[in-house]
PDB file of C-alpha atoms in Angstrom:
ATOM      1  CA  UNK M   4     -82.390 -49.307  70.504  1.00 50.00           C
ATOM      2  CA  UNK M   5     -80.716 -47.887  73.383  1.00 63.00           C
ATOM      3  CA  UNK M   6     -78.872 -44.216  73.240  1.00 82.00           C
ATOM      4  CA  UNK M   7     -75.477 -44.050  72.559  1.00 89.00           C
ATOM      5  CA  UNK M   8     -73.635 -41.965  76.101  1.00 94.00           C
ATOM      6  CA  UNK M   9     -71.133 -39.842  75.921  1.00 96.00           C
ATOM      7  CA  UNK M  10     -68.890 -41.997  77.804  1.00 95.00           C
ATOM      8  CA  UNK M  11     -69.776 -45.123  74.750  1.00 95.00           C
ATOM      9  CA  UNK M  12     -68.907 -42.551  72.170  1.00 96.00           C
ATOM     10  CA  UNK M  13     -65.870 -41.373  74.000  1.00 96.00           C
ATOM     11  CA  UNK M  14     -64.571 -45.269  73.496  1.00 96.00           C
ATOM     12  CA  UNK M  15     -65.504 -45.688  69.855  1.00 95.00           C
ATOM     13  CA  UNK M  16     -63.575 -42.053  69.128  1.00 96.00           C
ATOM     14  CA  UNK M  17     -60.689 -42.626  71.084  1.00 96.00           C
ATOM     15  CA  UNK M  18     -58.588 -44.767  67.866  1.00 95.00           C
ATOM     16  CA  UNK M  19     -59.616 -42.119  65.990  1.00 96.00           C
ATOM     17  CA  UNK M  20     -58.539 -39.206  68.108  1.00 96.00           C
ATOM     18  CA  UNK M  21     -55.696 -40.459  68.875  1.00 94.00           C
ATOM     19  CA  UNK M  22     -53.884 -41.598  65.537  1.00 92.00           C
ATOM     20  CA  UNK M  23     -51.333 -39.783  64.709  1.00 85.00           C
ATOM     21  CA  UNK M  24     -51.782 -35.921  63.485  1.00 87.00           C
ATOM     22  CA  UNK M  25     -55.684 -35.673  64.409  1.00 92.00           C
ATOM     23  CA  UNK M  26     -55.036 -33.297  67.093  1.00 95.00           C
ATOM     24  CA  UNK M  27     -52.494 -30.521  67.424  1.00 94.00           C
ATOM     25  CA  UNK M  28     -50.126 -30.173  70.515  1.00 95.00           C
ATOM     26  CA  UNK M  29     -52.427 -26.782  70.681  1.00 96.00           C
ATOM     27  CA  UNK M  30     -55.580 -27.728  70.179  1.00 96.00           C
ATOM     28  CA  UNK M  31     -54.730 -30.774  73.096  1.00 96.00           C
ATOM     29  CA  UNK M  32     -53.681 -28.012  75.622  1.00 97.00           C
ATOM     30  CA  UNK M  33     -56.807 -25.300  74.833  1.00 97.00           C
ATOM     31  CA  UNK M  34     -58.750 -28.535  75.411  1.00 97.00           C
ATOM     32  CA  UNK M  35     -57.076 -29.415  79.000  1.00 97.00           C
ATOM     33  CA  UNK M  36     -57.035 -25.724  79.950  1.00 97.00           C
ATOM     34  CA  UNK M  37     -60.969 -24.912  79.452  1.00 96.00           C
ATOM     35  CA  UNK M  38     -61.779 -28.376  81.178  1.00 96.00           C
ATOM     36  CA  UNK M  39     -59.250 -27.119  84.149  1.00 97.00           C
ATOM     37  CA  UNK M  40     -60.411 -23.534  83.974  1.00 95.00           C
ATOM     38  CA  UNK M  41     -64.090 -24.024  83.259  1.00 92.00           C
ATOM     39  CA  UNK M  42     -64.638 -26.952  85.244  1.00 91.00           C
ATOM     40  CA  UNK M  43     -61.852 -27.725  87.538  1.00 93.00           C
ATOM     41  CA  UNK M  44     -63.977 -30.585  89.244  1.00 94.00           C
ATOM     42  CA  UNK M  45     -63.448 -32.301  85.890  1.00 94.00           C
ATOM     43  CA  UNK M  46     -59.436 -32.095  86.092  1.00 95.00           C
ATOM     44  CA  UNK M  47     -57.977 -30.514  88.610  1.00 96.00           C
ATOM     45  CA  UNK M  48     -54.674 -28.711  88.493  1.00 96.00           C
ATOM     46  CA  UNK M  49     -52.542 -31.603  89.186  1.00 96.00           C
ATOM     47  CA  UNK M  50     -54.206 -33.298  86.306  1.00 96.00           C
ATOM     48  CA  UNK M  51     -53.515 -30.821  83.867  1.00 97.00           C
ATOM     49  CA  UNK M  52     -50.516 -30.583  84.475  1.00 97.00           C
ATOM     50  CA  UNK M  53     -49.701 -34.254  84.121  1.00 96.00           C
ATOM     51  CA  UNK M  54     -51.689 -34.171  80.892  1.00 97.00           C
ATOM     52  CA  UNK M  55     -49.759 -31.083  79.283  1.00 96.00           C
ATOM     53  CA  UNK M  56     -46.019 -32.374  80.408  1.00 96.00           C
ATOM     54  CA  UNK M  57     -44.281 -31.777  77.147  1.00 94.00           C
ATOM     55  CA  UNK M  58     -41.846 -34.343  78.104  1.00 96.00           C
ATOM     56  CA  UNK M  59     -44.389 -36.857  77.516  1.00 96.00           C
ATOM     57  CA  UNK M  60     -45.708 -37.939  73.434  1.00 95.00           C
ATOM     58  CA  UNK M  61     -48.845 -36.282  72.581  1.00 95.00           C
ATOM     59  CA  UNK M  62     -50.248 -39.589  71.792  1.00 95.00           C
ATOM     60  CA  UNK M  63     -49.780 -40.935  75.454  1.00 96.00           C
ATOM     61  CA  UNK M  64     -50.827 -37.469  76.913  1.00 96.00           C
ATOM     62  CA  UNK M  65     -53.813 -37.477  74.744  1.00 96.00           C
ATOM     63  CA  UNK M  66     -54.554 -41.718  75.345  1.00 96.00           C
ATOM     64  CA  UNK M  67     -54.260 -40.701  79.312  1.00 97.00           C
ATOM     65  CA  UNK M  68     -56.258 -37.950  78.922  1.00 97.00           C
ATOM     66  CA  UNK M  69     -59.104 -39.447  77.199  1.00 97.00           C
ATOM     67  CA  UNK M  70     -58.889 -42.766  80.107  1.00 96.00           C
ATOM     68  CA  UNK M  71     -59.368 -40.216  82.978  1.00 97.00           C
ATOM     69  CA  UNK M  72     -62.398 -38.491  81.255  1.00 97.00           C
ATOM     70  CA  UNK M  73     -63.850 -42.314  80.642  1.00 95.00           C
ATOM     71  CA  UNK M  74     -63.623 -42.986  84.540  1.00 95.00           C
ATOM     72  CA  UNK M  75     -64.701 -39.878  85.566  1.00 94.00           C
ATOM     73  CA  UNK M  76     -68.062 -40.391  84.015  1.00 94.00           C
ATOM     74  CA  UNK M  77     -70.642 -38.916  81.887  1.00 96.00           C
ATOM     75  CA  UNK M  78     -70.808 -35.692  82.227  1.00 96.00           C
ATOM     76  CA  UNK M  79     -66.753 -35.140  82.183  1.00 96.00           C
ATOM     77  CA  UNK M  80     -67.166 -37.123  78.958  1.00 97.00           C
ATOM     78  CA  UNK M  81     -70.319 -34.802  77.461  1.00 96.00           C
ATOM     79  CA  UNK M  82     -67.500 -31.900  78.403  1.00 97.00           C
ATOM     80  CA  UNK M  83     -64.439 -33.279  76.822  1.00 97.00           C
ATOM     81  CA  UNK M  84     -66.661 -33.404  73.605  1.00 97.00           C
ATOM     82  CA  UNK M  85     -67.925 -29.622  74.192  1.00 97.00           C
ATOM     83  CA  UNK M  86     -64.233 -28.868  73.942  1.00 97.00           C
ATOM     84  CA  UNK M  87     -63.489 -30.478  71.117  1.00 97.00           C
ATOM     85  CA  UNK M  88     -65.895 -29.001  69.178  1.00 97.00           C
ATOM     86  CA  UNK M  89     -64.889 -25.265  70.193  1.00 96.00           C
ATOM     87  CA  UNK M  90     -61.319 -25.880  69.353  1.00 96.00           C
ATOM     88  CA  UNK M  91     -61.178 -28.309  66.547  1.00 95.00           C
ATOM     89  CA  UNK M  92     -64.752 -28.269  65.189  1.00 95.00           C
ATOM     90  CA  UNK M  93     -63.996 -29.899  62.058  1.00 94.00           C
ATOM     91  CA  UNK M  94     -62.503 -33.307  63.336  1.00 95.00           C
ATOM     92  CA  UNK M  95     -65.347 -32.796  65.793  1.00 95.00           C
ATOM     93  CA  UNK M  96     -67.790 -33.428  62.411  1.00 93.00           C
ATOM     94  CA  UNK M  97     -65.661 -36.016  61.680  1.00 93.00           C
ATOM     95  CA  UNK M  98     -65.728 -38.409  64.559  1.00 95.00           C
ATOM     96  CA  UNK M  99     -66.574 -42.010  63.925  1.00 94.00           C
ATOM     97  CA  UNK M 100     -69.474 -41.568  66.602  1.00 93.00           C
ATOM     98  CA  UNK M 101     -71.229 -38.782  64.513  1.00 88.00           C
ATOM     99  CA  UNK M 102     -71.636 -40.817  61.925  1.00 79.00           C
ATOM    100  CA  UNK M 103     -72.459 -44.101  63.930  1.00 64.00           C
ATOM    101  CA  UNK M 104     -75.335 -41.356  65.269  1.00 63.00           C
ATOM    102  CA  UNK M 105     -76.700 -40.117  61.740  1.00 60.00           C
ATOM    103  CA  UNK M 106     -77.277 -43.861  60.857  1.00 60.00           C
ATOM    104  CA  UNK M 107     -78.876 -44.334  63.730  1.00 53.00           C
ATOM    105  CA  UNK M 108     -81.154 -41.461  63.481  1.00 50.00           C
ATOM    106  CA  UNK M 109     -82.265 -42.360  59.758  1.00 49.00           C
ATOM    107  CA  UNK M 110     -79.956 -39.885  58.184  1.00 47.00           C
ATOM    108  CA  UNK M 111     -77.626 -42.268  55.641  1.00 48.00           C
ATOM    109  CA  UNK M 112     -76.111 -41.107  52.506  1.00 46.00           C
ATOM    110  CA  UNK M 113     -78.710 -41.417  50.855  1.00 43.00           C
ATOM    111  CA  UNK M 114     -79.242 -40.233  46.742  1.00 42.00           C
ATOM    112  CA  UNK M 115     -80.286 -37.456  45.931  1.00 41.00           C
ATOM    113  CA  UNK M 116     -81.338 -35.973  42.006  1.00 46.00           C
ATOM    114  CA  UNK M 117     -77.804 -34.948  40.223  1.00 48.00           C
ATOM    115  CA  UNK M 118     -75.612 -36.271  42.742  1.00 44.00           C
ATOM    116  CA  UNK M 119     -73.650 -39.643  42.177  1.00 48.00           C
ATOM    117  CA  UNK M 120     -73.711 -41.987  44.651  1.00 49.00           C
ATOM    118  CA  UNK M 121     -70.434 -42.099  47.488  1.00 50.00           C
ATOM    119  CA  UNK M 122     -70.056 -38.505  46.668  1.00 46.00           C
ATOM    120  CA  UNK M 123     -69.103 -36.028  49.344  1.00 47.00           C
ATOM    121  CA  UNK M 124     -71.485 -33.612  49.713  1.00 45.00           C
ATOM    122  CA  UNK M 125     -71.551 -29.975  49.849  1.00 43.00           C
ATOM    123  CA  UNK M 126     -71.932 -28.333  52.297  1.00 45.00           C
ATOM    124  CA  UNK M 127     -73.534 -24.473  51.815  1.00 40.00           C
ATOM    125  CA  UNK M 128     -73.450 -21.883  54.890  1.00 44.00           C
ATOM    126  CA  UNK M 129     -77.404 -21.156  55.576  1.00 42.00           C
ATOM    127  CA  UNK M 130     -77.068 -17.826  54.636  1.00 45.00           C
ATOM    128  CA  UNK M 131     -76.528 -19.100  50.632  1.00 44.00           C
ATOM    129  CA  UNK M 132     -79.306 -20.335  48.485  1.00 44.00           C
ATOM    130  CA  UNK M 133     -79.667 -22.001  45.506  1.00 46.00           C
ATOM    131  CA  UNK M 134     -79.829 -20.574  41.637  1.00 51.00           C
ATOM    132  CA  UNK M 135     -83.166 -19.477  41.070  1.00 49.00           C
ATOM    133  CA  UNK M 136     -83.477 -18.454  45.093  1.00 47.00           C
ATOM    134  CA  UNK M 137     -83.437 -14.880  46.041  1.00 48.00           C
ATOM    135  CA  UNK M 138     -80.166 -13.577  47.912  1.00 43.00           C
ATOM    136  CA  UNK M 139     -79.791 -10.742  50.013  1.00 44.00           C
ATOM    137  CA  UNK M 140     -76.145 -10.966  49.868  1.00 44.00           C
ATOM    138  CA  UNK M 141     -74.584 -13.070  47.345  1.00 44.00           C
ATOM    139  CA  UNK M 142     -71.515 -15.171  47.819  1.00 43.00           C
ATOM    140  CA  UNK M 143     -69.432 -13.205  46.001  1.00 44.00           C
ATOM    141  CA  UNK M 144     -70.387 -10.423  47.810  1.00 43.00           C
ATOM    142  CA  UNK M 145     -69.088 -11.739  50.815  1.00 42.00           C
ATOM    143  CA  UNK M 146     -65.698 -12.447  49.281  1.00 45.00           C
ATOM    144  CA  UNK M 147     -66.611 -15.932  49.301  1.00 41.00           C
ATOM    145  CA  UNK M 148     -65.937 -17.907  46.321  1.00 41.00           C
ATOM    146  CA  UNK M 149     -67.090 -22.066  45.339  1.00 42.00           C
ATOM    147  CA  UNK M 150     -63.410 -22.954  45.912  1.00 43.00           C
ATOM    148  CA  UNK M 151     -63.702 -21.892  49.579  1.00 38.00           C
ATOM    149  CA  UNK M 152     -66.823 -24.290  50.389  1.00 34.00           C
ATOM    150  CA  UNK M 153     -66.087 -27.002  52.280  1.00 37.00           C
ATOM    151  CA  UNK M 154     -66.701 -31.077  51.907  1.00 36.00           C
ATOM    152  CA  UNK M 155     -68.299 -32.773  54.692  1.00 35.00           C
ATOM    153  CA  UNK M 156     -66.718 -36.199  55.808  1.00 39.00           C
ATOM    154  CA  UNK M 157     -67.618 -39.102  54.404  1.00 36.00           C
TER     155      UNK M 157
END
């Protein structure tokens, strides 16, 4: 089976993306402004300009946007997707091409002992363990409590 590009996944994620409320007018412009400032070969000046005009919906800003990156080729796309992660990494986790990818590699939902089946899992930062595991800093320590852990998309 042939790899998935950047530039592929950058067409499967675009309904996604771009349905309404998935991305911030904010998150949209730090997005344009690190691909201008960081690599102004990807969009130049002129470019982000057009693609922050307030005077123009989000949506179309954001479906313009996304059609530029698709021309411009791979790496621009591998970029855009750099960005998104750095300023919206949890729709990043979310994209319909991540999970297209852990299928791919072998890595379904599958069951696991005390967990039903279709639900979400739980996600634990490494630095947790499990009862019966020694801790050098608890969670509760940190000020972190169970009803701050977060659900991974499913």
């Amino acid at each position: 089976m042939t790899e998935q590009t950047y530039c592929d996944r950058l067409v499967q994620d675009t309904p996604f993306l771009t349905s309404l409320g998935r991305l911030s007018e904010q998150q949209v412009d730090r997005i344009i402004l690190q691909l201008n400032r960081y690599y102004p070969q990807i969009l130049s000046n002129k470019d982000a300009e057009k693609f922050r005009n307030p005077k123009v919906s989000l949506r179309v800003r954001l479906c313009d946007l996304l059609g530029h990156l698709q021309r411009s080729g791979e790496r621009d796309c591998q970029e855009f997707y750099r960005a998104l992660y750095i300023h919206a990494q949890p729709l990043h986790s979310c994209l319909p091409s991540r999970h297209a990818l852990r299928k791919t590699c072998g890595l379904p939902d599958l069951p696991r002992p005390g967990r039903r089946p279709g639900a979400p899992h739980l996600l634990l930062p490494s630095r947790w363990v499990l009862p019966g595991q020694a801790s050098a800093s608890p969670p509760h320590a940190l000020g972190l409590s169970p009803a701050r852990w977060t659900e991974a998309c499913t």
